[in-house]
Short mmCIF file of C-alpha atoms and ligand atoms in Angstrom, two decimals:
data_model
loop_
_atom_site.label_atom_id
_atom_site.label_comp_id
_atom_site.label_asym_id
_atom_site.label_seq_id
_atom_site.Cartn_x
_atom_site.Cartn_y
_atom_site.Cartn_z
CA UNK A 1 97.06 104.58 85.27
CA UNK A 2 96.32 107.30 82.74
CA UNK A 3 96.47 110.31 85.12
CA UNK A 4 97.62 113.89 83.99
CA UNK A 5 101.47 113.55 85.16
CA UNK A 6 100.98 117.64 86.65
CA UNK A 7 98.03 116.68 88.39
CA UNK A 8 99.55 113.71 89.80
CA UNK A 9 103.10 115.47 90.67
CA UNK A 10 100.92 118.44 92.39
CA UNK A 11 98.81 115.58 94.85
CA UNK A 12 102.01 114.54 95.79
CA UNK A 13 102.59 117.78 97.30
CA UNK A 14 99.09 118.16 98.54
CA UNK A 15 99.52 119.84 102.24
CA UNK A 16 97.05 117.49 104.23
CA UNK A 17 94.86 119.70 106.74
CA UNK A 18 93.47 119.08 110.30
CA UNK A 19 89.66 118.14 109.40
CA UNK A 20 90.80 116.15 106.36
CA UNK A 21 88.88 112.99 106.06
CA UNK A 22 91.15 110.68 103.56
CA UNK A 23 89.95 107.58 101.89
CA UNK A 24 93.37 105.21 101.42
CA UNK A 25 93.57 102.02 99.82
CA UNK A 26 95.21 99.67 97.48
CA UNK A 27 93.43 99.39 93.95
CA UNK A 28 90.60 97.31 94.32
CA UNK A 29 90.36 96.83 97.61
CA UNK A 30 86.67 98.47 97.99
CA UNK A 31 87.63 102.28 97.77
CA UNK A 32 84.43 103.18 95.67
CA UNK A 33 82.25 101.27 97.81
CA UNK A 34 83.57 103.34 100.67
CA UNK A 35 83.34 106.68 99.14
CA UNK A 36 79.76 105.83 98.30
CA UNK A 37 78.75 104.46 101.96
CA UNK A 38 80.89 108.16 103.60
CA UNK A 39 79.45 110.38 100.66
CA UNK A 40 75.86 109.15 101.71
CA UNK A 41 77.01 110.01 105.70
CA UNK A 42 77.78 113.34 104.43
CA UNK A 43 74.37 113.77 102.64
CA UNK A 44 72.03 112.89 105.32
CA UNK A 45 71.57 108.92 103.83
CA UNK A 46 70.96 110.53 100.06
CA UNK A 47 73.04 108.82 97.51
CA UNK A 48 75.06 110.09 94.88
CA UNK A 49 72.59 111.67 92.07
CA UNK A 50 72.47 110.19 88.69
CA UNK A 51 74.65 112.04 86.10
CA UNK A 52 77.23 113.00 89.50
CA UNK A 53 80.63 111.32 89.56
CA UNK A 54 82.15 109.93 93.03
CA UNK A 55 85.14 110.80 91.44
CA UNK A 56 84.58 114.65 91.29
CA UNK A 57 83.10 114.42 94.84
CA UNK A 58 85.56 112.50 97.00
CA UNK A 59 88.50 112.96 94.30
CA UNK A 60 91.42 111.21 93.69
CA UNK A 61 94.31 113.13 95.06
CA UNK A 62 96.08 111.65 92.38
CA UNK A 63 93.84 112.40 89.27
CA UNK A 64 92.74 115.71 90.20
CA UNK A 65 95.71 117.62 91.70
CA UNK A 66 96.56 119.80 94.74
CA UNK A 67 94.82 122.85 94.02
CA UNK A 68 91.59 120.76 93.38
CA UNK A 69 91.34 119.14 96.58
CA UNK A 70 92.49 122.37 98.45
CA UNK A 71 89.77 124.21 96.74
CA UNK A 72 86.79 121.83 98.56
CA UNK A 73 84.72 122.99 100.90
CA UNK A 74 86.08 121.45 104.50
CA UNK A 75 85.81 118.88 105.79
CA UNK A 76 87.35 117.70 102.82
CA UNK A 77 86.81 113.58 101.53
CA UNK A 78 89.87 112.94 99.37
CA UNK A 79 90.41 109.52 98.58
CA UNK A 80 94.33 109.04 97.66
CA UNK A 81 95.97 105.02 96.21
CA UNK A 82 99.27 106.49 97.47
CA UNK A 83 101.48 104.26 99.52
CA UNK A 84 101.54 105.37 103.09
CA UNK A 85 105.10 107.32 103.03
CA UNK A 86 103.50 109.66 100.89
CA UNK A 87 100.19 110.34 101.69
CA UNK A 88 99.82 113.47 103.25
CA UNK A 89 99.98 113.03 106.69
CA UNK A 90 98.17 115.70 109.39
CA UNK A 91 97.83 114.65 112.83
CA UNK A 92 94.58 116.01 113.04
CA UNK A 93 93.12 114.58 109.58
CA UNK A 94 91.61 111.05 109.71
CA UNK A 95 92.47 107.55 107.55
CA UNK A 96 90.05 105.14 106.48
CA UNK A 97 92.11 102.49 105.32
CA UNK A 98 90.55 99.28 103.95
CA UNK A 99 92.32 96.06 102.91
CA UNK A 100 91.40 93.58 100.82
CA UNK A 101 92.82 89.74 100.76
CA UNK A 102 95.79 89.70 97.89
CA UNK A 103 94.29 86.82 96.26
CA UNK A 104 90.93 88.73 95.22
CA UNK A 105 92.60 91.89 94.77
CA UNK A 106 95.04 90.55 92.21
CA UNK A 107 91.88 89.12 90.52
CA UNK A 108 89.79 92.20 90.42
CA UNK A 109 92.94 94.59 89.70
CA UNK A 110 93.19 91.97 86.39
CA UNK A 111 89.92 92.61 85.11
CA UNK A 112 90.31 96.30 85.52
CA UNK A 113 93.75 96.78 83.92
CA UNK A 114 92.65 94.44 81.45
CA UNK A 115 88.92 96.53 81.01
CA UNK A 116 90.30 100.07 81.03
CA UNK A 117 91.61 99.94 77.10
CA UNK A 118 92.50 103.72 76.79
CA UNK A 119 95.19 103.17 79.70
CA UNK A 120 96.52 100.20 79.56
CA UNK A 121 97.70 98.07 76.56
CA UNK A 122 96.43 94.80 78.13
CA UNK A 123 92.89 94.02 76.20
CA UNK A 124 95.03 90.86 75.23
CA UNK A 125 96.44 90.12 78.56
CA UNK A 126 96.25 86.62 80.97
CA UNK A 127 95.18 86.48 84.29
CA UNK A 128 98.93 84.76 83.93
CA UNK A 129 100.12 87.90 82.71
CA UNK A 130 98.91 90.10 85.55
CA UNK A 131 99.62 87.67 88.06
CA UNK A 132 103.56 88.63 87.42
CA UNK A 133 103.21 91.76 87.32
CA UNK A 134 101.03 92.18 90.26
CA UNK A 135 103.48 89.71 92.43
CA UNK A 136 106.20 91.50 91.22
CA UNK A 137 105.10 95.13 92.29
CA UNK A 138 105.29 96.10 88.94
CA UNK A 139 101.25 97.37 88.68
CA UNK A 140 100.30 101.10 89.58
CA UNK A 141 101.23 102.08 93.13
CA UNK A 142 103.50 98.97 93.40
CA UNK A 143 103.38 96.04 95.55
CA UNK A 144 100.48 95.17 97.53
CA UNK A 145 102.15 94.00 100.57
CA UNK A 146 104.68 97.20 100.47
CA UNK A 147 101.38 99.20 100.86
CA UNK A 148 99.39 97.08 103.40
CA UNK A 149 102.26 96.61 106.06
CA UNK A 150 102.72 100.42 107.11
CA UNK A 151 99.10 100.64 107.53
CA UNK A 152 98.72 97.94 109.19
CA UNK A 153 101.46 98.91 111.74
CA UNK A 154 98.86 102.04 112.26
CA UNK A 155 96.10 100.34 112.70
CA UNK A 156 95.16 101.37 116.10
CA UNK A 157 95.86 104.83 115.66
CA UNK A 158 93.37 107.71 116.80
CA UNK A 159 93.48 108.79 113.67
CA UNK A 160 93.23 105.50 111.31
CA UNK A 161 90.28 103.39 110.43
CA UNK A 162 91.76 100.25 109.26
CA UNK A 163 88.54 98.18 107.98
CA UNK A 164 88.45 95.06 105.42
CA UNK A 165 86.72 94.51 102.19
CA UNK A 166 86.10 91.33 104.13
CA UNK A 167 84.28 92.95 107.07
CA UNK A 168 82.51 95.18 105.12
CA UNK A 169 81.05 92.34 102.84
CA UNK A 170 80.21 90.24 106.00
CA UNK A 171 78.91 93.23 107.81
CA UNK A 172 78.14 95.92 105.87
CA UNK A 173 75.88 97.68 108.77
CA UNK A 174 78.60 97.08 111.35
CA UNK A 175 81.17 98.57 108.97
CA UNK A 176 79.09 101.99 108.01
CA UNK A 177 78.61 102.64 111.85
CA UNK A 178 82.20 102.18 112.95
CA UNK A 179 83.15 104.74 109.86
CA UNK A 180 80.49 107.05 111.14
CA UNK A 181 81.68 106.87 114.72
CA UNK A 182 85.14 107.22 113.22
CA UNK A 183 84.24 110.26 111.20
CA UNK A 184 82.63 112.22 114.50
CA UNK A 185 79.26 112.54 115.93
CA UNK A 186 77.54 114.64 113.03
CA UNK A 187 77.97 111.53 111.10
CA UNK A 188 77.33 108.97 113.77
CA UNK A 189 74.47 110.72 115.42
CA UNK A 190 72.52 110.60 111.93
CA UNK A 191 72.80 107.01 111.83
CA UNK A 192 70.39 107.67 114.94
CA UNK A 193 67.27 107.76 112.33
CA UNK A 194 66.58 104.37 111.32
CA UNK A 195 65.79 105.34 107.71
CA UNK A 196 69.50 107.30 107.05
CA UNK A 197 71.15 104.20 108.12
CA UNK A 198 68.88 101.70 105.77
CA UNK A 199 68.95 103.79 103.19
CA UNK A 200 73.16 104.13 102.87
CA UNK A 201 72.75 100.14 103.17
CA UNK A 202 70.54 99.98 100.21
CA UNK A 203 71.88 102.53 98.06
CA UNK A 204 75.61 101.27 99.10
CA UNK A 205 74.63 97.39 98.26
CA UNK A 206 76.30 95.26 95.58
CA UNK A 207 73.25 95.48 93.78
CA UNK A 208 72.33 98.84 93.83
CA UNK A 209 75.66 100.33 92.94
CA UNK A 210 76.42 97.68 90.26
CA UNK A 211 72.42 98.67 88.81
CA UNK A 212 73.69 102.10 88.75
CA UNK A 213 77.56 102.38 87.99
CA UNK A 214 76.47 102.81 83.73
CA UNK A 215 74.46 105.94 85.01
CA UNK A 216 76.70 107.37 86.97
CA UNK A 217 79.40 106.97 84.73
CA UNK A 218 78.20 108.07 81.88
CA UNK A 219 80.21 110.82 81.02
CA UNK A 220 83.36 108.82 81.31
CA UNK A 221 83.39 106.65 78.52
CA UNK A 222 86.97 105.63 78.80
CA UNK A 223 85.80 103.83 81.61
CA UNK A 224 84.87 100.53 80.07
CA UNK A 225 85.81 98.24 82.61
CA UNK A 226 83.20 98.26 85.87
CA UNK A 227 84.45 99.26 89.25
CA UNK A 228 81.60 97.39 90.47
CA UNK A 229 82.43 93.85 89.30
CA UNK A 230 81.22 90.78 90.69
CA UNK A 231 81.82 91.71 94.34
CA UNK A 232 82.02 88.50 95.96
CA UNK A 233 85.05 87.22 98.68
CA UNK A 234 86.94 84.13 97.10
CA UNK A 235 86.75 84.56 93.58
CA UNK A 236 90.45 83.82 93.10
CA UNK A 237 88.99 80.21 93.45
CA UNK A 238 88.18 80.69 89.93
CA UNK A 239 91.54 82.14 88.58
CA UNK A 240 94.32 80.65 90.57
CA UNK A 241 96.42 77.91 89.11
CA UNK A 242 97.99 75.50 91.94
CA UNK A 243 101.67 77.36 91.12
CA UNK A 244 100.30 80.94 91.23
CA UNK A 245 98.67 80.19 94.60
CA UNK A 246 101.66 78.90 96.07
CA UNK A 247 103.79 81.55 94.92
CA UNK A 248 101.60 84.29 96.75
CA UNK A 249 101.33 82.00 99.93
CA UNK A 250 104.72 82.14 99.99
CA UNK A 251 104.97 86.05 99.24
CA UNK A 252 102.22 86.62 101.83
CA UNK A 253 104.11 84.68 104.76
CA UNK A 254 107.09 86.11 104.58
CA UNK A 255 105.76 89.26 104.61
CA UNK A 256 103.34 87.76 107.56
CA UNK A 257 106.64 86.87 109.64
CA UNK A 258 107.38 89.95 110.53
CA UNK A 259 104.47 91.70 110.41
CA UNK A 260 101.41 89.27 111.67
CA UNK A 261 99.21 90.69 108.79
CA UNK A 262 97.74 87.16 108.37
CA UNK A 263 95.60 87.61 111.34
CA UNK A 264 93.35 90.43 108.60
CA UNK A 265 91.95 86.84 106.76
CA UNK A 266 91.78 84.58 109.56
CA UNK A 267 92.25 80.53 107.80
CA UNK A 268 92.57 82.15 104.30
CA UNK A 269 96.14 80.69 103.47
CA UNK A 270 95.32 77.32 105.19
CA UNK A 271 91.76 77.68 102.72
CA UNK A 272 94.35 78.30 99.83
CA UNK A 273 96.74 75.42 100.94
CA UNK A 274 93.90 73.04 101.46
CA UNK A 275 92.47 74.11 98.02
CA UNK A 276 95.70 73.22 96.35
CA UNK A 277 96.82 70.51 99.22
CA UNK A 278 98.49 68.19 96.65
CA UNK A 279 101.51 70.73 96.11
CA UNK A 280 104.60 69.52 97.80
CA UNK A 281 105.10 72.93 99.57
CA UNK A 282 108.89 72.76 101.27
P1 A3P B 1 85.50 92.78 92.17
O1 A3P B 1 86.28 93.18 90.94
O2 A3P B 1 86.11 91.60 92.88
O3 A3P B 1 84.07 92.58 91.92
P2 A3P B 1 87.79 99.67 93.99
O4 A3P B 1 86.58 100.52 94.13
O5 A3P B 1 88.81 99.88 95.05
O6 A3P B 1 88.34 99.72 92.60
O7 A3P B 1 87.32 98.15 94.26
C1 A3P B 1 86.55 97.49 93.32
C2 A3P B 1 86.05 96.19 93.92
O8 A3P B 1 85.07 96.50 94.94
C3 A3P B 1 85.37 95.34 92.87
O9 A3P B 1 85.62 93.98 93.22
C4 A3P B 1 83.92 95.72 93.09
O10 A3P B 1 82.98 94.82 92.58
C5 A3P B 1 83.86 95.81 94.61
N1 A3P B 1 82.69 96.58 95.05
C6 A3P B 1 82.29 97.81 94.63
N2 A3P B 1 81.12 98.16 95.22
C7 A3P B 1 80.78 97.13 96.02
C8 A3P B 1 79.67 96.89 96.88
N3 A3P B 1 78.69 97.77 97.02
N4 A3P B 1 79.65 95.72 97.56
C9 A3P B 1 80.62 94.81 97.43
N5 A3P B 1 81.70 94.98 96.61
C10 A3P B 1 81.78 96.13 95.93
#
């Protein structure tokens, strides 16, 4: 993933604090979209200014360290990939968590390992490729369903969020107001002003962010791959072969059995078994 190993041995140790505000998701799963939409409830509905980096302002726990995120003004906004038994846990910090379906993430988690060319040696990798990886666990932060399932089993703490990229996409407004109610009245009660809440909507749109990603990026040229793709649901439409599907069907149930995480993407694996309805699945 290309992090400094120190910084990312010293997040591990990070001491979460009550007021934290953390960000937690799988990779790809919308995390920059949501650091954008709660950086904007911080500022009063102003977006991020050109030349800043989300990165630097909700950081990565990971990238940046211990001392870095200790060092931020409280609240703090730390946004953290880490599976849930190590994310710092306070009972008095709050967790946004947002899932994505598997079959999209492993798409857009392809075109970013395959984009970002100074970290990974996969310029010349298959969506085939990935898909093994990614289905094996063997992709930064591991498995996808070893990180959904404990946050989903928190879901209806005081102190979690749990939203989907889904949700968001289908209801962006809905989505910013239940983070600002999450987040406390400071944040919700600024939603209050018509023009705060249309203006995180705009600025926090598909097309807005994906206008502006080159700009604010600019000073990270190793970034070559955009974290603002194509954002659409059901892309994996356009990747999947009938065996691959199957495969993560399969995957997804059994983790589903015990866990009822299917409910997140109501239809989805019927969609997926109607898609590729031919396969004798036994
Ligand atoms: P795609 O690659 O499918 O387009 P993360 O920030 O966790 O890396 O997630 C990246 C994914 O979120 C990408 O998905 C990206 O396009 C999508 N995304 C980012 N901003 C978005 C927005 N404003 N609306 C919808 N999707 C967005």
């Amino acid at each position: 993933m290309g992090f400094p190993a120190d910084c990312f041995e010293s997040g591990l140790g990070y001491q979460a604090q009550a007021g934290d505000n953390f960000i937690v998701t799988y990779p790809k799963c919308g995390t920059t979209w949501t650091q954008h939409i709660v950086w904007m409830l911080q500022q009063n509905g102003q977006p991020l200014p050109v030349g800043k980096d989300i990165n630097r302002e909700i950081p990565h726990l990971e990238q940046v360290g211990s001392e870095f995120v200790a060092a931020l003004p409280a609240p703090r906004f730390i946004k953290t990939h880490l599976p849930h038994a190590l994310t710092p846990y306070h009972p008095e910090a709050k967790y946004i968590y947002i899932a994505r379906n598997p079959f999209d993430c492993v798409v857009s988690f392809y075109y970013h390992t395959q984009g970002f060319v100074k970290h990974y040696d996969f310029a010349e990798g298959t969506f085939a490729d990935f898909f093994e990886c990614f289905i094996n666990g063997e992709v930064d932060f591991g498995d996808y369903f070893e990180h959904l399932v404990p946050w989903y089993a928190c879901k209806d703490n005081a102190n979690v969020l749990f939203l989907t990229y889904e949700d968001m996409v289908e209801n962006t407004q809905r989505a910013v107001i239940e983070m600002a109610k999450f987040l406390g009245t400071q944040y919700s009660k600024q939603l209050k002003k018509l023009d705060v809440l249309n203006n995180i909507l705009h600025h926090t749109s598909f097309a807005q962010m994906s206008q502006k990603q080159s700009r604010w990026s600019s000073k990270r040229p190793n970034y070559a791959a955009p974290f603002i793709r194509k954002g659409k649901v059901g892309d994996w439409q356009n990747h999947f072969s009938q065996e691959q599907a199957m495969r993560l069907v399969d995957k997804f149930r059994v983790y589903s059995a015990q866990t009822n995480i299917e409910k997140l993407w109501p239809g989805l694996l019927d969609d997926v078994e109607k898609k590729y309805g031919e396969f004798c699945w036994q």
